[in-house]
Structures are given as C-alpha cells and as structure tokens.
Coordinates of C-alpha atoms and ligand atoms in Angstrom, one line a residue:
M125 CA 0.0 0.0 0.0
K126 CA 1.3 3.4 -0.9
L127 CA 1.7 5.7 2.1
P128 CA 0.0 9.0 2.0
I129 CA 2.0 12.2 1.8
L130 CA 2.0 14.1 5.1
N131 CA 3.4 17.6 4.8
S132 CA 3.6 18.3 8.5
F133 CA 7.3 17.8 8.6
H134 CA 8.6 19.4 5.4
L135 CA 10.8 21.8 7.3
Q136 CA 12.3 19.0 9.4
K137 CA 13.0 17.1 6.2
K138 CA 15.1 19.9 4.9
F139 CA 16.9 20.2 8.2
Q140 CA 17.5 16.5 8.4
I141 CA 19.2 16.5 5.0
S142 CA 21.5 19.4 5.8
N143 CA 22.3 18.3 9.4
V144 CA 25.0 15.8 10.1
Q145 CA 25.8 16.5 13.7
Y146 CA 24.9 14.0 16.4
R147 CA 21.8 15.1 18.3
G148 CA 20.9 13.0 21.3
R149 CA 18.4 13.3 24.1
F150 CA 17.4 12.2 27.6
A151 CA 13.7 12.3 28.2
P152 CA 12.6 11.9 31.8
S153 CA 9.1 11.9 33.1
P154 CA 8.6 14.2 36.1
S155 CA 6.7 11.6 38.2
G156 CA 9.4 11.7 40.9
P157 CA 13.1 12.4 41.5
L158 CA 15.8 10.8 39.5
H159 CA 16.7 7.3 40.8
F160 CA 19.8 5.2 40.1
G161 CA 18.2 3.4 37.1
S162 CA 17.4 6.7 35.3
L163 CA 20.9 8.0 36.3
V164 CA 22.5 5.1 34.3
A165 CA 20.2 5.8 31.3
A166 CA 21.0 9.6 31.4
L167 CA 24.7 8.9 31.7
G168 CA 24.6 6.4 28.8
S169 CA 22.9 8.8 26.4
F170 CA 25.1 11.8 27.6
L171 CA 28.4 9.9 27.2
H172 CA 27.5 8.4 23.9
A173 CA 26.6 11.9 22.6
K174 CA 29.6 13.7 24.0
S175 CA 32.1 11.0 23.0
Q176 CA 31.1 12.0 19.4
N177 CA 31.1 15.7 20.0
G178 CA 27.4 15.6 19.8
L179 CA 24.6 17.7 21.2
W180 CA 22.6 16.3 24.1
F181 CA 19.2 17.7 24.9
V182 CA 16.8 17.1 27.9
R183 CA 13.1 16.7 27.1
I184 CA 10.6 16.8 29.8
E185 CA 8.0 14.1 29.1
D186 CA 5.2 15.4 31.1
I187 CA 2.4 14.6 28.7
D188 CA 0.8 12.5 31.4
K189 CA 0.0 15.4 33.7
P190 CA -2.0 13.4 36.2
R191 CA 1.2 11.4 37.0
E192 CA 3.4 14.4 37.6
Q193 CA 4.8 15.1 41.0
A194 CA 5.1 18.7 41.9
G195 CA 8.8 19.9 41.9
S196 CA 10.1 16.9 40.0
V197 CA 11.2 18.8 37.0
D198 CA 13.6 21.0 39.0
D199 CA 14.7 18.0 41.1
I200 CA 15.6 16.0 37.9
L201 CA 17.4 19.0 36.2
N202 CA 19.3 19.8 39.4
A203 CA 20.3 16.2 39.8
L204 CA 21.7 16.1 36.2
E205 CA 23.7 19.2 37.0
S206 CA 25.0 17.7 40.3
F207 CA 26.2 14.6 38.4
G208 CA 28.0 16.7 35.8
M209 CA 25.7 16.3 32.9
V210 CA 25.2 19.7 31.2
W211 CA 22.6 19.7 28.5
D212 CA 22.6 21.7 25.3
Q213 CA 20.0 24.3 24.4
D214 CA 18.1 23.2 21.4
L215 CA 18.1 26.1 19.0
Q216 CA 15.9 24.3 16.6
T217 CA 12.9 24.2 18.9
N218 CA 14.0 26.8 21.4
N219 CA 11.2 29.2 22.3
E220 CA 9.5 30.8 25.2
N221 CA 7.8 27.5 26.0
N222 CA 11.1 25.8 26.9
Y223 CA 12.0 25.4 30.5
R224 CA 15.6 25.9 31.6
G225 CA 16.5 25.1 28.0
C226 CA 14.5 21.9 27.8
L227 CA 11.7 21.0 25.5
V228 CA 8.5 20.5 27.6
Q229 CA 5.8 18.2 26.1
S230 CA 2.9 19.8 27.9
N231 CA 3.7 23.1 26.1
R232 CA 3.4 21.4 22.7
L233 CA -0.2 20.2 22.7
E234 CA -1.0 22.5 19.7
R235 CA 1.8 20.9 17.7
Y236 CA 0.6 17.4 18.6
Q237 CA -3.0 18.3 17.7
Q238 CA -1.8 19.6 14.3
I239 CA -0.1 16.3 13.5
F240 CA -3.1 14.4 14.8
D241 CA -5.4 16.5 12.6
D242 CA -3.2 15.8 9.6
L243 CA -3.3 12.0 10.2
K244 CA -7.1 12.2 10.7
Q245 CA -7.6 14.1 7.5
Q246 CA -5.7 11.4 5.7
G247 CA -8.1 8.8 7.0
L248 CA -5.4 7.2 9.1
L249 CA -7.2 7.4 12.5
Y250 CA -10.3 6.0 13.9
S251 CA -12.2 6.0 17.1
C252 CA -12.2 2.7 19.1
Y253 CA -14.9 1.8 21.6
C254 CA -13.3 -1.4 22.9
T255 CA -12.5 -1.5 26.6
R256 CA -9.3 -2.9 28.0
K257 CA -11.3 -5.9 29.3
E258 CA -12.8 -6.6 25.9
I259 CA -9.4 -6.6 24.3
K260 CA -8.1 -8.9 26.9
E261 CA -11.0 -11.3 26.2
M262 CA -10.1 -11.1 22.5
G263 CA -6.6 -12.4 23.2
G264 CA -4.7 -9.4 24.5
I265 CA -3.8 -7.9 21.2
Y266 CA -6.1 -5.5 19.4
L267 CA -7.0 -6.9 16.0
G268 CA -8.7 -3.9 14.4
H269 CA -12.2 -4.6 15.8
C270 CA -13.4 -0.9 15.3
R271 CA -11.3 -0.2 12.1
N272 CA -14.3 0.0 9.8
K273 CA -17.0 0.9 12.3
Q274 CA -16.9 4.6 11.6
H275 CA -17.4 5.5 15.3
R276 CA -17.7 9.1 16.0
F277 CA -14.6 10.9 17.4
D278 CA -15.7 11.6 20.9
A279 CA -14.4 10.7 24.3
H280 CA -13.0 7.3 23.2
A281 CA -9.5 6.2 22.4
V282 CA -8.2 7.0 18.9
R283 CA -6.1 4.4 17.0
I284 CA -3.9 4.7 14.0
K285 CA -4.2 2.3 11.1
Q286 CA -1.0 0.4 11.1
Q287 CA -0.3 -0.4 7.5
A288 CA 3.4 -0.8 7.0
A289 CA 4.5 -2.4 10.3
Q290 CA 8.1 -2.9 11.0
T291 CA 8.9 -6.0 13.0
E292 CA 12.7 -5.7 13.3
F293 CA 15.4 -3.1 13.6
T294 CA 19.2 -3.0 14.3
D295 CA 20.2 -1.9 17.7
L296 CA 23.7 -0.6 18.1
L297 CA 24.3 -2.8 21.1
H298 CA 22.1 -5.8 20.6
G299 CA 22.3 -6.2 16.8
K300 CA 19.2 -7.3 14.9
V301 CA 16.1 -7.3 17.2
N302 CA 12.9 -9.0 16.2
I303 CA 9.6 -8.0 17.8
D304 CA 6.3 -10.0 17.7
E305 CA 4.6 -9.4 14.4
Q306 CA 1.1 -9.4 15.7
L307 CA 2.0 -6.8 18.3
M308 CA 3.7 -4.6 15.6
N309 CA 0.7 -4.9 13.3
E310 CA -1.6 -3.6 16.0
D311 CA -3.5 -0.4 15.4
Y312 CA -2.1 1.3 18.5
I313 CA -3.6 4.2 20.5
V314 CA -2.4 7.7 19.6
K315 CA -4.9 9.6 21.8
R316 CA -6.3 8.1 25.0
S317 CA -9.9 8.1 26.0
D318 CA -9.1 10.8 28.7
G319 CA -8.0 13.1 25.8
L320 CA -4.2 12.8 26.4
F321 CA -2.0 12.1 23.4
A322 CA -0.2 8.8 23.7
Y323 CA 3.5 8.5 24.4
Q324 CA 4.0 6.6 21.1
L325 CA 2.8 9.4 19.0
V326 CA 4.4 12.4 20.8
V327 CA 7.8 10.8 21.2
V328 CA 8.2 10.5 17.5
I329 CA 6.9 14.0 16.8
D330 CA 9.4 15.3 19.4
D331 CA 12.3 13.3 18.0
I332 CA 11.5 14.6 14.5
D333 CA 11.1 18.2 15.6
Q334 CA 14.4 18.1 17.5
A335 CA 16.0 16.3 14.6
I336 CA 17.3 13.6 17.0
T337 CA 19.9 11.4 15.2
N338 CA 20.6 8.9 18.1
V339 CA 18.3 7.5 20.7
V340 CA 20.0 5.9 23.7
R341 CA 17.6 4.7 26.4
G342 CA 16.6 1.8 28.6
V343 CA 15.8 -1.6 27.1
D344 CA 12.3 -1.5 28.5
I345 CA 11.3 0.6 25.5
M346 CA 13.0 -1.7 23.0
E347 CA 9.8 -3.5 22.2
L348 CA 8.2 -0.3 21.0
T349 CA 11.0 0.7 18.7
P350 CA 9.8 -0.8 15.4
R351 CA 6.4 0.8 16.0
Q352 CA 8.2 4.2 16.3
I353 CA 10.2 3.5 13.2
S354 CA 7.1 2.7 11.2
L355 CA 5.7 6.1 12.3
F356 CA 8.9 7.8 11.1
N357 CA 8.4 6.0 7.8
L358 CA 4.9 7.2 7.6
F359 CA 6.1 10.8 8.1
G360 CA 8.8 10.3 5.5
I361 CA 11.6 11.0 7.9
A362 CA 14.6 8.8 8.4
P363 CA 14.5 7.3 11.9
P364 CA 17.4 7.8 14.3
S365 CA 19.7 5.0 15.3
Y366 CA 18.9 3.2 18.5
L367 CA 20.9 1.9 21.4
H368 CA 19.1 0.2 24.3
L369 CA 20.9 0.1 27.7
P370 CA 20.5 -2.6 30.3
L371 CA 18.0 -1.9 33.0
I372 CA 18.9 -1.7 36.6
V373 CA 16.7 -4.0 38.6
N374 CA 16.2 -4.7 42.3
D375 CA 16.4 -8.0 44.2
D376 CA 12.9 -9.0 43.0
G377 CA 14.0 -8.5 39.4
Q378 CA 11.8 -5.4 39.0
K379 CA 13.0 -2.4 37.1
L380 CA 13.9 0.5 39.5
S381 CA 11.1 2.9 39.0
K382 CA 9.1 5.6 40.8
Q383 CA 6.2 3.1 41.1
N384 CA 8.2 0.7 43.2
K385 CA 9.6 3.6 45.2
A386 CA 13.2 3.4 44.1
S387 CA 15.1 5.9 46.3
A388 CA 16.3 9.2 44.8
I389 CA 20.0 9.5 44.0
N390 CA 22.0 11.5 46.5
C391 CA 22.8 14.9 44.9
S392 CA 24.7 16.3 47.9
D393 CA 27.3 13.5 47.6
P394 CA 27.1 12.4 43.9
K395 CA 30.6 10.8 43.5
P396 CA 29.9 7.2 44.8
E397 CA 26.7 6.8 42.7
L398 CA 28.3 8.4 39.7
L399 CA 31.2 5.9 39.8
K400 CA 28.9 3.0 40.4
A401 CA 26.7 4.1 37.4
L402 CA 29.8 4.4 35.2
A403 CA 30.8 0.9 36.2
C404 CA 27.3 -0.4 35.2
L405 CA 27.9 1.0 31.7
G406 CA 31.2 -0.9 31.4
L407 CA 33.7 1.9 32.2
P408 CA 36.9 0.6 33.8
V409 CA 36.1 2.4 37.1
L410 CA 37.6 -0.3 39.4
S411 CA 41.0 -0.2 37.7
Q412 CA 41.3 3.5 38.2
S413 CA 41.9 4.0 41.9
S414 CA 42.7 7.7 41.4
L415 CA 39.2 8.5 40.1
S416 CA 37.6 9.1 43.4
A417 CA 40.0 11.9 44.1
L418 CA 38.8 13.8 40.9
S419 CA 36.1 16.4 40.8
I420 CA 32.8 15.5 39.2
P421 CA 33.6 17.4 35.9
D422 CA 36.9 15.7 35.7
I423 CA 35.3 12.2 36.3
I424 CA 32.8 13.1 33.5
D425 CA 35.7 14.1 31.2
W426 CA 37.4 10.8 31.9
A427 CA 34.2 8.9 31.2
I428 CA 33.8 10.7 27.9
Q429 CA 37.4 9.8 26.9
N430 CA 36.9 6.2 27.9
W431 CA 33.4 5.6 26.6
D432 CA 33.3 2.4 24.6
I433 CA 30.0 0.9 23.5
N434 CA 31.8 -2.5 23.1
K435 CA 32.2 -2.6 26.8
I436 CA 28.5 -1.9 27.7
P437 CA 27.0 -5.1 29.1
T438 CA 24.7 -6.7 26.6
Q439 CA 22.5 -8.4 29.2
L440 CA 19.1 -6.9 29.6
N441 CA 19.2 -6.5 33.4
I442 CA 21.8 -5.5 35.9
L443 CA 21.1 -6.3 39.6
L444 CA 21.6 -3.2 41.7
Ligands
ZN593 ZN1 -12.3 -1.0 19.2

C-alpha cells in the first residue's frame, strides 16, 4: 500500500538532509526524583553523545500530567547538574515554552494536535470503543475490531491504522532485534480516552522536531522501537539510530522505578553513585583508583574519553 504524503514535517526534512551533527536526548518523566536506574540511562545517552562531540538535549516528558509530582522537573534537572551532565540548548525548537533550555511536552499540545489532525484528515485514524477488558478477552492484542465501524470521534480512544508495520530493527548494542509481528501490526492508540496524546505518537513528533539522530535509552522501550520506526516512515523522515541500555533491577527482578519507590539519588554526595553508574555502563572504574580523588567534571571528562560501546554489558538487566 502506498503511504499518504504528510506535509507536516517538510521543514524538518530539509533540516535532516542538511544536518550531520549528532543530536541525542534524555527524556525523563517528572513523576518523581531521578533514581539510580534513570541516572544510568541519562549517563549512557550523555556519554554516547559527548564522545562523538554531539549535542545532548533534555526533554521533559510530562504529557501524562496526572502522574506528575510537583517539583520533580527541577529535582531532575538539578540532579543532572550535580552529576556533571550539562545539557545543550536546542536552538531548533527553542522558544518561550522551553523550561531551563529543555523542551516541555505539555507546552506542545497544539503541535501534537496539528499532526493528529493531519493524520485524521488522511483517514489514518479511527475511534475505538473497545474496553481494555474486551481486548483482553479477544486475546490481549487488538485486532482492528473498530477499524471499519466509523465510530464518532468523541471521548473514546483513537487508534492509528498500522499499514506498514516494522517487525525488526538493528540496535547498536544488541544487533538485529525482532519483535512480535502481531504486536507490531496492532493499530495502536495515539490519543487516549481521557483526551491525552499517547507517548508513542508524541515521542516520534518530538524526535523529528528536535532532529534527533541517536536515541540511547533503557531496554524497556526496545519492544516499541519498530512501531516508532514505522511512524517515522509514515512521516517520510529517516529514523534515528537506537541503542538500548541494560535496566537496573532490584532484588525482585523489578526495574527500578518511581512506582516501586526506588530511592532518589544523593545529589549532595554524587561521587559514589556516579562511579557505580559508570561501572554499570562498562567503564573501567575499578582499575582507576585515582578516580575518586577527581572532581565531578573531571570524572565526567574521563568517562567521555573512555566511553566504549563495546564494553557496555549486553545483558538486559543489571542487579543493583
Ligand atoms: Zn475498538
């Protein structure tokens, strides 16, 4: 099937063709302070960018406002500064809606709506009345039940017609990754029944608008990557390269997260956790006994010089 032409990103296309510099990003959700797992993810994306003289942006993923915890944005940004990660100002999308030089999703609702409207006008979206329970009863994967029902666009979830699904991609660390075909063919939700845009739509719009060339993030998002690549393809934009870092898990094998009350990193004494996080990323911390005498900026410089993606553990989980 021939894909429709969407003109929403014509400026970005021009920029993409002319831009060769590495542009990376770290995109935390402000649902609590930074914990050790997100510190490792932030450092991985920062060091990978800076080892290639790249730009590194921070994007506040606060699209899910009900989950936001007051004060978290500043807590996270202050923590990044304490641990020596200085982010770049994104001149491409810099405007009065940025906060401390970071792109803020909740300020971009008009932009998301514009892309949503374009997709809708092309007949690529439809309203879905199925409940979560019904989809579970149908086998857990949504099989297009409402695709041709012409439901009105109202207070129900909106799905995109997935017509050129990707099922595999090449990860810089893991090589060729295959994801379940049925899952990738799913018409996934782009706007939730509560009216919020879904992560899967806005993350791609943001990556395009910021002309991100390299995504480095936790392996928990790896399964969604081909879906995001198929959306890049739909928009006619070349996708970034992807590298998925191991997740830090607790004794129960659970990912450290704000939901399971992972403790905040200690910003008043960052050095021990910084060194531990660098070791998790495969840096030869233990063989450098003089490191602990260095300042935070000097440790970061050392890490940039010694960053080697061939040393990153390829296992999916690292026990804290
Ligand atoms: Zn449905």
